[in-house]
Amino acid sequence: MAKKISHLGIAVKDLAASEALFAILLGTDEVHHEVVEDQGVQIASFKIGDSIIELTAPISPDSPIATFLEKRGEGIHHIALEVDDVAAELERLKTKGIRLIDEAPRDGAHNMSIAFLHPKSTGGVLVELCEIKK
Ligand code: ZN
């Protein structure tokens, strides 16, 4: 079961420019930076109450974010739902006929285990499941 919206992922081309914009929009300069090598991305995230707005820019041309930007341009990329157990949720959703991008949890930003579901089976929305690592 989804517990809350963990974060919204926004695909951006120029991380510094978008970070400056969102600092104005959100009224805060408190930003956290992270590089997730195996996804080929760099992230700037703003904590808003219980949720996070995550600006994501590619650091390599073969990053999925680079492909997304090419096809669709900047904008909302994914919605991330926090769950207790990503592996168990993947199993449950699979039995319900939801297509998975990740068959097993992997390391994501914010010290979480994550997995993506295929937008073709989730109404066109890229959904990420995430679990805070114990
Ligand atoms: Zn995410």
PDB file of C-alpha atoms and ligand atoms in Angstrom:
ATOM      1  CA  MET A   1       0.000   0.000   0.000  1.00  0.00           C
ATOM      2  CA  ALA A   2       1.239   3.487  -0.822  1.00  0.00           C
ATOM      3  CA  LYS A   3       1.915   5.507   2.337  1.00  0.00           C
ATOM      4  CA  LYS A   4       2.455   8.934   0.843  1.00  0.00           C
ATOM      5  CA  ILE A   5       3.858  10.824  -2.108  1.00  0.00           C
ATOM      6  CA  SER A   6       7.588  10.611  -1.483  1.00  0.00           C
ATOM      7  CA  HIS A   7       8.570  12.979  -4.253  1.00  0.00           C
ATOM      8  CA  LEU A   8       7.795  14.400  -7.644  1.00  0.00           C
ATOM      9  CA  GLY A   9      10.525  13.980 -10.229  1.00  0.00           C
ATOM     10  CA  ILE A  10      10.931  16.835 -12.690  1.00  0.00           C
ATOM     11  CA  ALA A  11      13.169  16.441 -15.728  1.00  0.00           C
ATOM     12  CA  VAL A  12      15.321  19.484 -16.437  1.00  0.00           C
ATOM     13  CA  LYS A  13      18.076  20.313 -18.904  1.00  0.00           C
ATOM     14  CA  ASP A  14      19.990  22.879 -16.882  1.00  0.00           C
ATOM     15  CA  LEU A  15      20.066  21.929 -13.219  1.00  0.00           C
ATOM     16  CA  ALA A  16      21.511  25.237 -11.966  1.00  0.00           C
ATOM     17  CA  ALA A  17      18.922  27.327 -13.836  1.00  0.00           C
ATOM     18  CA  SER A  18      16.007  25.143 -12.689  1.00  0.00           C
ATOM     19  CA  GLU A  19      17.301  25.092  -9.145  1.00  0.00           C
ATOM     20  CA  ALA A  20      17.373  28.906  -9.095  1.00  0.00           C
ATOM     21  CA  LEU A  21      13.806  28.992 -10.458  1.00  0.00           C
ATOM     22  CA  PHE A  22      12.443  26.504  -7.931  1.00  0.00           C
ATOM     23  CA  ALA A  23      14.217  28.279  -5.078  1.00  0.00           C
ATOM     24  CA  ILE A  24      12.130  31.331  -6.025  1.00  0.00           C
ATOM     25  CA  LEU A  25       8.919  29.325  -6.552  1.00  0.00           C
ATOM     26  CA  LEU A  26       9.232  27.482  -3.249  1.00  0.00           C
ATOM     27  CA  GLY A  27      10.701  30.371  -1.266  1.00  0.00           C
ATOM     28  CA  THR A  28      13.676  28.422   0.026  1.00  0.00           C
ATOM     29  CA  ASP A  29      17.376  28.081  -0.687  1.00  0.00           C
ATOM     30  CA  GLU A  30      17.652  24.781   1.154  1.00  0.00           C
ATOM     31  CA  VAL A  31      18.595  22.313  -1.494  1.00  0.00           C
ATOM     32  CA  HIS A  32      20.198  18.886  -1.406  1.00  0.00           C
ATOM     33  CA  HIS A  33      22.492  17.671  -4.203  1.00  0.00           C
ATOM     34  CA  GLU A  34      23.122  14.107  -5.233  1.00  0.00           C
ATOM     35  CA  VAL A  35      24.509  12.165  -8.168  1.00  0.00           C
ATOM     36  CA  VAL A  36      23.030   8.754  -8.981  1.00  0.00           C
ATOM     37  CA  GLU A  37      25.697   7.262 -11.219  1.00  0.00           C
ATOM     38  CA  ASP A  38      23.864   4.148 -12.384  1.00  0.00           C
ATOM     39  CA  GLN A  39      20.896   6.240 -13.565  1.00  0.00           C
ATOM     40  CA  GLY A  40      23.204   8.807 -15.139  1.00  0.00           C
ATOM     41  CA  VAL A  41      21.600  11.735 -13.337  1.00  0.00           C
ATOM     42  CA  GLN A  42      22.318  14.583 -11.001  1.00  0.00           C
ATOM     43  CA  ILE A  43      19.613  15.729  -8.654  1.00  0.00           C
ATOM     44  CA  ALA A  44      18.728  18.877  -6.771  1.00  0.00           C
ATOM     45  CA  SER A  45      15.955  18.311  -4.273  1.00  0.00           C
ATOM     46  CA  PHE A  46      13.837  20.571  -2.125  1.00  0.00           C
ATOM     47  CA  LYS A  47      12.031  19.224   0.918  1.00  0.00           C
ATOM     48  CA  ILE A  48       8.476  20.554   1.089  1.00  0.00           C
ATOM     49  CA  GLY A  49       6.802  19.418   4.296  1.00  0.00           C
ATOM     50  CA  ASP A  50       6.660  15.648   4.033  1.00  0.00           C
ATOM     51  CA  SER A  51       7.409  15.498   0.311  1.00  0.00           C
ATOM     52  CA  ILE A  52      10.297  16.305  -1.966  1.00  0.00           C
ATOM     53  CA  ILE A  53      10.502  18.060  -5.298  1.00  0.00           C
ATOM     54  CA  GLU A  54      13.346  16.436  -7.183  1.00  0.00           C
ATOM     55  CA  LEU A  55      14.894  18.210 -10.155  1.00  0.00           C
ATOM     56  CA  THR A  56      16.735  15.684 -12.291  1.00  0.00           C
ATOM     57  CA  ALA A  57      19.192  16.408 -15.100  1.00  0.00           C
ATOM     58  CA  PRO A  58      21.172  13.916 -17.193  1.00  0.00           C
ATOM     59  CA  ILE A  59      24.941  13.597 -16.763  1.00  0.00           C
ATOM     60  CA  SER A  60      25.298  11.220 -19.685  1.00  0.00           C
ATOM     61  CA  PRO A  61      23.570  11.126 -23.093  1.00  0.00           C
ATOM     62  CA  ASP A  62      22.369   7.532 -22.574  1.00  0.00           C
ATOM     63  CA  SER A  63      20.562   8.378 -19.331  1.00  0.00           C
ATOM     64  CA  PRO A  64      16.797   7.652 -19.432  1.00  0.00           C
ATOM     65  CA  ILE A  65      16.287  11.299 -18.449  1.00  0.00           C
ATOM     66  CA  ALA A  66      18.200  12.417 -21.560  1.00  0.00           C
ATOM     67  CA  THR A  67      15.859  10.301 -23.702  1.00  0.00           C
ATOM     68  CA  PHE A  68      12.824  11.735 -21.903  1.00  0.00           C
ATOM     69  CA  LEU A  69      14.024  15.330 -22.450  1.00  0.00           C
ATOM     70  CA  GLU A  70      14.609  14.655 -26.130  1.00  0.00           C
ATOM     71  CA  LYS A  71      11.135  13.203 -26.645  1.00  0.00           C
ATOM     72  CA  ARG A  72       8.990  15.296 -24.307  1.00  0.00           C
ATOM     73  CA  GLY A  73      11.050  18.263 -23.152  1.00  0.00           C
ATOM     74  CA  GLU A  74      11.257  19.518 -19.583  1.00  0.00           C
ATOM     75  CA  GLY A  75       8.442  18.780 -17.153  1.00  0.00           C
ATOM     76  CA  ILE A  76       7.059  16.301 -14.658  1.00  0.00           C
ATOM     77  CA  HIS A  77       8.864  13.001 -15.137  1.00  0.00           C
ATOM     78  CA  HIS A  78       7.583  10.713 -12.406  1.00  0.00           C
ATOM     79  CA  ILE A  79       5.603  10.445  -9.210  1.00  0.00           C
ATOM     80  CA  ALA A  80       7.203   8.461  -6.403  1.00  0.00           C
ATOM     81  CA  LEU A  81       5.112   6.608  -3.856  1.00  0.00           C
ATOM     82  CA  GLU A  82       6.607   5.518  -0.583  1.00  0.00           C
ATOM     83  CA  VAL A  83       5.847   1.937   0.439  1.00  0.00           C
ATOM     84  CA  ASP A  84       7.071  -0.317   3.260  1.00  0.00           C
ATOM     85  CA  ASP A  85       8.423  -3.030   1.006  1.00  0.00           C
ATOM     86  CA  VAL A  86       9.195  -2.382  -2.665  1.00  0.00           C
ATOM     87  CA  ALA A  87       9.854  -6.051  -3.467  1.00  0.00           C
ATOM     88  CA  ALA A  88       6.502  -7.118  -1.998  1.00  0.00           C
ATOM     89  CA  GLU A  89       4.668  -4.328  -3.874  1.00  0.00           C
ATOM     90  CA  LEU A  90       6.327  -5.353  -7.152  1.00  0.00           C
ATOM     91  CA  GLU A  91       5.068  -8.905  -6.598  1.00  0.00           C
ATOM     92  CA  ARG A  92       1.562  -7.702  -5.741  1.00  0.00           C
ATOM     93  CA  LEU A  93       1.333  -5.369  -8.739  1.00  0.00           C
ATOM     94  CA  LYS A  94       2.712  -7.979 -11.095  1.00  0.00           C
ATOM     95  CA  THR A  95      -0.104 -10.360 -10.138  1.00  0.00           C
ATOM     96  CA  LYS A  96      -2.542  -7.503 -10.932  1.00  0.00           C
ATOM     97  CA  GLY A  97      -1.121  -7.250 -14.445  1.00  0.00           C
ATOM     98  CA  ILE A  98       0.933  -4.071 -13.971  1.00  0.00           C
ATOM     99  CA  ARG A  99       4.023  -4.003 -16.175  1.00  0.00           C
ATOM    100  CA  LEU A 100       7.288  -3.426 -14.353  1.00  0.00           C
ATOM    101  CA  ILE A 101      10.378  -1.621 -15.579  1.00  0.00           C
ATOM    102  CA  ASP A 102      12.395  -2.933 -12.635  1.00  0.00           C
ATOM    103  CA  GLU A 103      11.772  -6.547 -11.662  1.00  0.00           C
ATOM    104  CA  ALA A 104      13.655  -6.016  -8.406  1.00  0.00           C
ATOM    105  CA  PRO A 105      14.405  -3.012  -6.178  1.00  0.00           C
ATOM    106  CA  ARG A 106      17.621  -1.058  -6.821  1.00  0.00           C
ATOM    107  CA  ASP A 107      19.435   1.845  -5.178  1.00  0.00           C
ATOM    108  CA  GLY A 108      17.952   5.296  -5.704  1.00  0.00           C
ATOM    109  CA  ALA A 109      18.495   8.811  -4.380  1.00  0.00           C
ATOM    110  CA  HIS A 110      17.683   9.819  -0.772  1.00  0.00           C
ATOM    111  CA  ASN A 111      19.044   6.490   0.578  1.00  0.00           C
ATOM    112  CA  MET A 112      16.053   4.580  -0.758  1.00  0.00           C
ATOM    113  CA  SER A 113      15.407   1.337  -2.591  1.00  0.00           C
ATOM    114  CA  ILE A 114      13.376   2.074  -5.682  1.00  0.00           C
ATOM    115  CA  ALA A 115      11.672   0.446  -8.660  1.00  0.00           C
ATOM    116  CA  PHE A 116       9.805   1.906 -11.631  1.00  0.00           C
ATOM    117  CA  LEU A 117       6.502   0.703 -13.079  1.00  0.00           C
ATOM    118  CA  HIS A 118       5.838   0.951 -16.800  1.00  0.00           C
ATOM    119  CA  PRO A 119       3.781   4.026 -17.765  1.00  0.00           C
ATOM    120  CA  LYS A 120       1.980   1.966 -20.434  1.00  0.00           C
ATOM    121  CA  SER A 121       0.173   0.134 -17.632  1.00  0.00           C
ATOM    122  CA  THR A 122      -0.232   3.082 -15.229  1.00  0.00           C
ATOM    123  CA  GLY A 123      -2.240   5.530 -17.312  1.00  0.00           C
ATOM    124  CA  GLY A 124       0.759   7.216 -18.885  1.00  0.00           C
ATOM    125  CA  VAL A 125       2.258   8.192 -15.536  1.00  0.00           C
ATOM    126  CA  LEU A 126       5.745   6.959 -14.727  1.00  0.00           C
ATOM    127  CA  VAL A 127       5.423   5.650 -11.160  1.00  0.00           C
ATOM    128  CA  GLU A 128       8.358   4.962  -8.875  1.00  0.00           C
ATOM    129  CA  LEU A 129       7.956   2.906  -5.727  1.00  0.00           C
ATOM    130  CA  CYS A 130      10.416   3.699  -2.989  1.00  0.00           C
ATOM    131  CA  GLU A 131      11.285   2.416   0.440  1.00  0.00           C
ATOM    132  CA  ILE A 132      13.559   4.061   2.974  1.00  0.00           C
ATOM    133  CA  LYS A 133      16.483   1.734   3.607  1.00  0.00           C
ATOM    134  CA  LYS A 134      16.664   0.445   7.142  1.00  0.00           C
TER     135      LYS A 134
HETATM  136 ZN    ZN B   1      12.403   9.584  -8.086  1.00  0.00          ZN
END
